[in-house]
PDB file of N, CA and C in Angstrom:
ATOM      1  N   UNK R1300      25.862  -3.295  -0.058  1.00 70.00           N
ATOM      2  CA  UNK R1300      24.504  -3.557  -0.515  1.00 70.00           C
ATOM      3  C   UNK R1300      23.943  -2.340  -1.225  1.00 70.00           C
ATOM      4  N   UNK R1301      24.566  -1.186  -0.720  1.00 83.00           N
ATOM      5  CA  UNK R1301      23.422   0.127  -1.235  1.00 83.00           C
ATOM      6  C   UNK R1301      24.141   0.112  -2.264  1.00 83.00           C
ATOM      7  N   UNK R1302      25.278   0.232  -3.079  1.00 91.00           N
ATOM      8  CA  UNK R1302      25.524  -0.175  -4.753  1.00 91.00           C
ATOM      9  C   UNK R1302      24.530  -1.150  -5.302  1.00 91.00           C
ATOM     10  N   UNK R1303      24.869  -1.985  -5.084  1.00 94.00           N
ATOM     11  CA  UNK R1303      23.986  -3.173  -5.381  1.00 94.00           C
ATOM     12  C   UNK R1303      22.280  -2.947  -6.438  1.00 94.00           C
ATOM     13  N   UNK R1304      21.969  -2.087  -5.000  1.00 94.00           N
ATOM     14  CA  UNK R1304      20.656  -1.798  -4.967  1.00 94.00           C
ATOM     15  C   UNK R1304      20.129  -0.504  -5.914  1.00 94.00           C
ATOM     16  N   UNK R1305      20.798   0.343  -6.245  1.00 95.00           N
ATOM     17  CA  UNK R1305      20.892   1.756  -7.024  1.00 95.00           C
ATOM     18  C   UNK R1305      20.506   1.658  -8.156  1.00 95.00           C
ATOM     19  N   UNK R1306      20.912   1.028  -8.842  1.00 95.00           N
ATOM     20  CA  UNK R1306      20.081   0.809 -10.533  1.00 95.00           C
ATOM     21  C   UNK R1306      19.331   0.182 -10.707  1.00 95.00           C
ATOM     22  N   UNK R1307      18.344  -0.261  -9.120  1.00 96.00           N
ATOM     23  CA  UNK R1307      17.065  -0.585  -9.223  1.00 96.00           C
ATOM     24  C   UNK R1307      15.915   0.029  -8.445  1.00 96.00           C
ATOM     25  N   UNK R1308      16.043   0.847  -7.608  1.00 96.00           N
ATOM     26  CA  UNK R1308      15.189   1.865  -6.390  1.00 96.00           C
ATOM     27  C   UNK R1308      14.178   2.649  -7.074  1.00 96.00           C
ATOM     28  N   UNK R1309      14.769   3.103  -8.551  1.00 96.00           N
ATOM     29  CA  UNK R1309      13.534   4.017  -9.204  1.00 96.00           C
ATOM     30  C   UNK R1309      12.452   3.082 -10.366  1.00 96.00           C
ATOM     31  N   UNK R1310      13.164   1.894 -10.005  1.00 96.00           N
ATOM     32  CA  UNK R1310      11.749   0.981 -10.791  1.00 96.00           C
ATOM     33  C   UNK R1310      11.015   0.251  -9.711  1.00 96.00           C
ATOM     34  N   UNK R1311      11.569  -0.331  -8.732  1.00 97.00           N
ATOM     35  CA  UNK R1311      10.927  -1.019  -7.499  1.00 97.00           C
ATOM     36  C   UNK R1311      10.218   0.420  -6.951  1.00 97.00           C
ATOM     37  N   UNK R1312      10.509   1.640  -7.237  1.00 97.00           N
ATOM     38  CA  UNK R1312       9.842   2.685  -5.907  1.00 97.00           C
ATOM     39  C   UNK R1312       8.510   3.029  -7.072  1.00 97.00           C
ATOM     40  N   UNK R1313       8.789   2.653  -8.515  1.00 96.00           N
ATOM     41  CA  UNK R1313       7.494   3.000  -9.242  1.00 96.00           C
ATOM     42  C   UNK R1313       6.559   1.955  -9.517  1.00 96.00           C
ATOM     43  N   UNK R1314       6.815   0.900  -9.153  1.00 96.00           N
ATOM     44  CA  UNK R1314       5.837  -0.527  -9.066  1.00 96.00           C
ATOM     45  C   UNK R1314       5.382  -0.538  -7.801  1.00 96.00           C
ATOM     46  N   UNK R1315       6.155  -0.124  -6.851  1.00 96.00           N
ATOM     47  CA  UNK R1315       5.390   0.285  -5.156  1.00 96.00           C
ATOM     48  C   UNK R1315       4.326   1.452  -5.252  1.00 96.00           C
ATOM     49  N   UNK R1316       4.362   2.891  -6.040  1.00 95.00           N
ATOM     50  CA  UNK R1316       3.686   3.753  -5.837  1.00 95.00           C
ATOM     51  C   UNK R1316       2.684   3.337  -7.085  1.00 95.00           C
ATOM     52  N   UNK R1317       2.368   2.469  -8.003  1.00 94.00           N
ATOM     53  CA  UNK R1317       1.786   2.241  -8.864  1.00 94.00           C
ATOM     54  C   UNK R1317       0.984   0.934  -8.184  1.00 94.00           C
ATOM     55  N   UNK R1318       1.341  -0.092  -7.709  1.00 93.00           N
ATOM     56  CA  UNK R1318       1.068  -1.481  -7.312  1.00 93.00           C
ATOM     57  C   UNK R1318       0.904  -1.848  -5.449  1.00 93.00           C
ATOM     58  N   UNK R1319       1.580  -0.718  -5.204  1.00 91.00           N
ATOM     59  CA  UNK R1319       1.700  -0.818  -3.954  1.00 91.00           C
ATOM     60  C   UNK R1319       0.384  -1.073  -3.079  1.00 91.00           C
ATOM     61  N   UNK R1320      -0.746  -0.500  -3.272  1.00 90.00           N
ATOM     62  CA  UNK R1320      -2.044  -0.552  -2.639  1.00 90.00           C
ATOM     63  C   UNK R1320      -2.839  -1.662  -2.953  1.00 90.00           C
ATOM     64  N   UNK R1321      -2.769  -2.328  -4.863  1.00 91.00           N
ATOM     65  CA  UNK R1321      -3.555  -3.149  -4.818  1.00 91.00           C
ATOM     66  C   UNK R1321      -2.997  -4.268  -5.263  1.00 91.00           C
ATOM     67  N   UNK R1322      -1.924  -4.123  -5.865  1.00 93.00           N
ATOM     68  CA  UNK R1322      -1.412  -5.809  -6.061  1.00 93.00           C
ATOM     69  C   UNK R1322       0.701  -5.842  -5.471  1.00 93.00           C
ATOM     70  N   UNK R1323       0.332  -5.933  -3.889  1.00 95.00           N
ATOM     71  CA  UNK R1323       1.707  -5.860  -3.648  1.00 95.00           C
ATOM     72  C   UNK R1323       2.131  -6.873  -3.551  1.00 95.00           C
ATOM     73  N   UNK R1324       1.794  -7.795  -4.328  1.00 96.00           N
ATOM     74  CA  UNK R1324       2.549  -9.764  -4.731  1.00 96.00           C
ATOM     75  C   UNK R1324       2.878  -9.219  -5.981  1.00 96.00           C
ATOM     76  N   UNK R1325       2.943  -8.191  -6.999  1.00 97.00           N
ATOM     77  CA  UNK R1325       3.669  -8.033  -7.660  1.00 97.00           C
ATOM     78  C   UNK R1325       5.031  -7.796  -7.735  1.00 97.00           C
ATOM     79  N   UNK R1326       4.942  -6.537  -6.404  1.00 97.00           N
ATOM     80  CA  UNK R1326       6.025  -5.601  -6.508  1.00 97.00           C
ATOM     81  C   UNK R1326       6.716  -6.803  -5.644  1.00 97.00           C
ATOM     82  N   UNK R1327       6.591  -7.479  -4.667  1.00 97.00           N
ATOM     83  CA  UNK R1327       7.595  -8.746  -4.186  1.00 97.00           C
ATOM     84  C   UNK R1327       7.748  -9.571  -5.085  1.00 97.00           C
ATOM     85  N   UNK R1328       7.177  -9.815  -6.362  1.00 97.00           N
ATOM     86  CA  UNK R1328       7.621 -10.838  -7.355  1.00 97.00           C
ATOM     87  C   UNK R1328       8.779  -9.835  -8.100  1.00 97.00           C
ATOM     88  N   UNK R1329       8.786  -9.110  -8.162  1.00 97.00           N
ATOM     89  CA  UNK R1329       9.398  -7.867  -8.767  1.00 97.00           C
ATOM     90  C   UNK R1329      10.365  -7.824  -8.245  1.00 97.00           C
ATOM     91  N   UNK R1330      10.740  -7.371  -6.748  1.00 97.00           N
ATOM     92  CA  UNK R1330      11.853  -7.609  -6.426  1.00 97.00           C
ATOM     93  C   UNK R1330      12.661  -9.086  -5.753  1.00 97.00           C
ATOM     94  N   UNK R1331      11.813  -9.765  -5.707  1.00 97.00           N
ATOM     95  CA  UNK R1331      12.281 -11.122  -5.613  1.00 97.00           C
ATOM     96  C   UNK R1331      13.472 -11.694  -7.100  1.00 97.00           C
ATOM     97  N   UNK R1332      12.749 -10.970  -7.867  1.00 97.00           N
ATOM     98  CA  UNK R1332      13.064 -11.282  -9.279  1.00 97.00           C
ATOM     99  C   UNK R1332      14.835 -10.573  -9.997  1.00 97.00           C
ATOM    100  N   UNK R1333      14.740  -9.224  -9.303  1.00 97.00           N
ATOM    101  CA  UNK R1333      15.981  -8.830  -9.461  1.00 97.00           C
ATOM    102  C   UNK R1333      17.423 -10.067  -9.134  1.00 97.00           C
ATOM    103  N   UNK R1334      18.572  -9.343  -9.816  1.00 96.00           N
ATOM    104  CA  UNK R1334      19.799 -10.160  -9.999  1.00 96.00           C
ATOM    105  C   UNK R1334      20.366  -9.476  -8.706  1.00 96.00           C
ATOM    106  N   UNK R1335      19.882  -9.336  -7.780  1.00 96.00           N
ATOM    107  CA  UNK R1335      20.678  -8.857  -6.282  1.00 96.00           C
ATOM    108  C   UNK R1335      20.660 -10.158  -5.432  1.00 96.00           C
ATOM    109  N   UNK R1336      21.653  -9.980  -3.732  1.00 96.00           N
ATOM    110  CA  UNK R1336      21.770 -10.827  -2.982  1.00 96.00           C
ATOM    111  C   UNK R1336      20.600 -10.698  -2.220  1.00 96.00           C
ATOM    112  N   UNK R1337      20.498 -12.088  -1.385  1.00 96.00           N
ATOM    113  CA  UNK R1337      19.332 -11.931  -0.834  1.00 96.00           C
ATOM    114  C   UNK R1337      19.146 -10.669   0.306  1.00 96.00           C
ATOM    115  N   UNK R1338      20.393 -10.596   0.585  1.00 96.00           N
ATOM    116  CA  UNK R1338      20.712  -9.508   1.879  1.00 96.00           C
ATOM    117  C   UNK R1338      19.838  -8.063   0.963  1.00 96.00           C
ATOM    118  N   UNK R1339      20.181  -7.805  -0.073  1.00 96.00           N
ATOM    119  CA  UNK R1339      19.441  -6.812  -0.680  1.00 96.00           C
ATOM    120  C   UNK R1339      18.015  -6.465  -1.159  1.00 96.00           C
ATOM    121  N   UNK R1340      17.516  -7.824  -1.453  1.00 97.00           N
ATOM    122  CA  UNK R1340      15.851  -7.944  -2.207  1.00 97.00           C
ATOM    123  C   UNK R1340      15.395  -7.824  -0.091  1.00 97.00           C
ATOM    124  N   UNK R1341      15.713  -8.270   1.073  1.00 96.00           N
ATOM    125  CA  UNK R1341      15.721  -8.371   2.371  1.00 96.00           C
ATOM    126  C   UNK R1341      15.657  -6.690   2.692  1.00 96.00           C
ATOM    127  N   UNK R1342      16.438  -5.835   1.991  1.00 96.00           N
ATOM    128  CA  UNK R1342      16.585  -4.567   2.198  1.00 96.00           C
ATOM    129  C   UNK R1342      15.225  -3.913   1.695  1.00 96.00           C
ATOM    130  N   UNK R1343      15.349  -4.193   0.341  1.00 97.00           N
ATOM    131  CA  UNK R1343      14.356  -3.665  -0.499  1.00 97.00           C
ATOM    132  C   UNK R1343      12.989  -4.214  -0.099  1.00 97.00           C
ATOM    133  N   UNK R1344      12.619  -5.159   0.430  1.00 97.00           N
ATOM    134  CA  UNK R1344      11.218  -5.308   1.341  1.00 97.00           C
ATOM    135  C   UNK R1344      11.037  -4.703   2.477  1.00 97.00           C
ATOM    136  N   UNK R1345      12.022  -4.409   3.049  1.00 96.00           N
ATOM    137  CA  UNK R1345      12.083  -3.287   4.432  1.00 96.00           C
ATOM    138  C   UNK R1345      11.727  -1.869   4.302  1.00 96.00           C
ATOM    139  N   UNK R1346      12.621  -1.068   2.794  1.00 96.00           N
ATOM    140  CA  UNK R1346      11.845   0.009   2.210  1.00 96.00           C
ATOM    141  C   UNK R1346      10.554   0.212   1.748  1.00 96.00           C
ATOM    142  N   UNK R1347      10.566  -0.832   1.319  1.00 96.00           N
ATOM    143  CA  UNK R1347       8.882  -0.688   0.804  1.00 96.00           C
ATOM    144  C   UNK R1347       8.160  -1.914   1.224  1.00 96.00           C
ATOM    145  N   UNK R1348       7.504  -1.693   2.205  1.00 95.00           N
ATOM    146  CA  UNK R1348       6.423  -2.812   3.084  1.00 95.00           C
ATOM    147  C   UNK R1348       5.323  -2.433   2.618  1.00 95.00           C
ATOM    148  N   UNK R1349       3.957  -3.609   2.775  1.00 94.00           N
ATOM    149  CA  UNK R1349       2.793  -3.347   2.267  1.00 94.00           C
ATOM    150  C   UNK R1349       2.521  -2.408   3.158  1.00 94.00           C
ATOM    151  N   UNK R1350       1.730  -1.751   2.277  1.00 87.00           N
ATOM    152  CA  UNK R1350       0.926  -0.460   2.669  1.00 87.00           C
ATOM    153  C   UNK R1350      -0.515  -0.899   3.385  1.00 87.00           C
ATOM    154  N   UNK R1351      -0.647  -0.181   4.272  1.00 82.00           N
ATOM    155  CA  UNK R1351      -2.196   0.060   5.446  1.00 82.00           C
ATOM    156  C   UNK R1351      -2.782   1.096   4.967  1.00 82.00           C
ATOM    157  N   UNK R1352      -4.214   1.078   5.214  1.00 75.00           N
ATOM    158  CA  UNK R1352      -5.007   2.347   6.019  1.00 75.00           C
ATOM    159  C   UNK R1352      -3.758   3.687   7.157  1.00 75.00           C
ATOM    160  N   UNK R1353      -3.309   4.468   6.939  1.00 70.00           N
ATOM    161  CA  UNK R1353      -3.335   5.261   8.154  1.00 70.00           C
ATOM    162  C   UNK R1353      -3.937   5.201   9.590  1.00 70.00           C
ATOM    163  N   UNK R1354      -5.731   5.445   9.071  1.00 71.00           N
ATOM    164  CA  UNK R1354      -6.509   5.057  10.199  1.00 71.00           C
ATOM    165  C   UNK R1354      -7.402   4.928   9.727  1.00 71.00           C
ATOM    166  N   UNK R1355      -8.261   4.131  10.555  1.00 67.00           N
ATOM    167  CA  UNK R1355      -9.795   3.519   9.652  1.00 67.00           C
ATOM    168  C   UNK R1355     -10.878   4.882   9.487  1.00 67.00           C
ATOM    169  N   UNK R1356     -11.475   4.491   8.636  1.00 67.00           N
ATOM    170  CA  UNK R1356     -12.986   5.778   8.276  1.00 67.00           C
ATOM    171  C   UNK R1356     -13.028   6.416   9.626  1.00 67.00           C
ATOM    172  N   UNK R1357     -13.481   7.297   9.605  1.00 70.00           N
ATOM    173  CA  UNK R1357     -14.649   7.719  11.258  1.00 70.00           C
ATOM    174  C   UNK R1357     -15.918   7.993  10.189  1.00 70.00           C
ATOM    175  N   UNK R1358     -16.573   7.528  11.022  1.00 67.00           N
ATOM    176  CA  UNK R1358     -17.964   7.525   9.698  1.00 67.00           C
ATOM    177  C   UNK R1358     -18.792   7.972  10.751  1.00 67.00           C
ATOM    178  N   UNK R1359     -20.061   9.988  10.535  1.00 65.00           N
ATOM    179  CA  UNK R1359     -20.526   9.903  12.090  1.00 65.00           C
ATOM    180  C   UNK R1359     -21.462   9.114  11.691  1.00 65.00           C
ATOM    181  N   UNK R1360     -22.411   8.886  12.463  1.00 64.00           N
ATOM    182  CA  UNK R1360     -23.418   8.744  12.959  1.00 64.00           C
ATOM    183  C   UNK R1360     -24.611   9.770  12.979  1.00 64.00           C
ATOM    184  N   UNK R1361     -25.255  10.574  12.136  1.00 59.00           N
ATOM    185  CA  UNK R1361     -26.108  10.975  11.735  1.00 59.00           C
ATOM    186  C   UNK R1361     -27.553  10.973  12.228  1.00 59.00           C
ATOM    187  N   UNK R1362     -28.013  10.678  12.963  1.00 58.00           N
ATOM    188  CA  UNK R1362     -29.365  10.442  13.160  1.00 58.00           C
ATOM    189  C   UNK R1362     -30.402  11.494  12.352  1.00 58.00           C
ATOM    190  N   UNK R1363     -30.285  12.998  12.069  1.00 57.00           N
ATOM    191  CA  UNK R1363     -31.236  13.289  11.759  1.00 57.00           C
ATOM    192  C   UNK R1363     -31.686  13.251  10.591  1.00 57.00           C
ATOM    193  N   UNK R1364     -30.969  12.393   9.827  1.00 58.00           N
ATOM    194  CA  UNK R1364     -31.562  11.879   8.069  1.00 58.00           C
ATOM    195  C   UNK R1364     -32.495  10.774   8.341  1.00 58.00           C
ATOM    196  N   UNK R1365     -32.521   9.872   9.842  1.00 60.00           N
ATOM    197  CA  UNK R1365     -33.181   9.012  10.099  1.00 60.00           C
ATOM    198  C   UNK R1365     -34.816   9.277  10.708  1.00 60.00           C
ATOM    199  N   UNK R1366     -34.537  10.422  11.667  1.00 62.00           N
ATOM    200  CA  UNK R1366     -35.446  11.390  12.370  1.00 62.00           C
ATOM    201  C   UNK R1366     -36.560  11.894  11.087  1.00 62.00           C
ATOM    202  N   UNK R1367     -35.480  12.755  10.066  1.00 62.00           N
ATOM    203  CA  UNK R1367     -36.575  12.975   9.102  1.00 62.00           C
ATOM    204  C   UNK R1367     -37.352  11.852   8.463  1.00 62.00           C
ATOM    205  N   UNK R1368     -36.832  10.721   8.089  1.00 63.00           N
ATOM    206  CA  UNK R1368     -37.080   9.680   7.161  1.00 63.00           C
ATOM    207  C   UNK R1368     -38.127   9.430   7.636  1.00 63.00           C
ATOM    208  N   UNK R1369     -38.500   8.837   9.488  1.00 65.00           N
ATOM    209  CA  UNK R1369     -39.417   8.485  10.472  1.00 65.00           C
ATOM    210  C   UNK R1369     -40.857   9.581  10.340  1.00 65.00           C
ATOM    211  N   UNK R1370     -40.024  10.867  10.728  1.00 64.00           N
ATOM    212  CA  UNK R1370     -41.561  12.034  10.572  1.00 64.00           C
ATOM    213  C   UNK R1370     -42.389  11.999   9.159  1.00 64.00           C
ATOM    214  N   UNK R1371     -41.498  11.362   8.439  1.00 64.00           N
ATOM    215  CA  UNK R1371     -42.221  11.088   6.418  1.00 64.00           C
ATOM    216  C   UNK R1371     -42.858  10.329   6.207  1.00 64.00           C
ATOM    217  N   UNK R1372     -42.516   8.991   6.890  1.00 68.00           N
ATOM    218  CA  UNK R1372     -43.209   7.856   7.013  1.00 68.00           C
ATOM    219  C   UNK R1372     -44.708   7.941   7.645  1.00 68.00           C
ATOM    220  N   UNK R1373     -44.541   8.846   8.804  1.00 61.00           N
ATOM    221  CA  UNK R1373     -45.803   9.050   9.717  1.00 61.00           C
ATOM    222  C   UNK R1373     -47.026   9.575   9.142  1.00 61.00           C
TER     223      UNK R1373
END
């Protein structure tokens, strides 16, 4: 399979780092689309899976932009 797969890794790995975040029904039409076995396009979705968040925001919580806003109002 890893022959197979070699004269296509640096165009599937640049439609993943290009497409990868916002349109990854491309990059699976993309490699769906290649002239490989299925055992391989099976490979090549395993290397490159849709991409996540890491970890979500931490966003603080601020109160004293609110505190001031309140004493302005008064």
């Amino acid at each position: 399979v890893r022959e197979e797969l070699d004269p296509f890794l640096s165009l599937v790995e640049t439609s993943y780092n290009v497409l990868g975040w916002s349109a990854y029904d491309q990059v699976l039409e993309q490699i769906n689309g290649l002239p490989i076995s299925d055992e391989g396009k099976e490979d090549l979705v395993r290397r490159f899976p849709p991409r996540e968040c890491a970890a979500p925001a931490q966003w603080d919580e601020d109160e004293e932009d609110e505190d001031f806003a309140e004493a302005y109002l008064k």
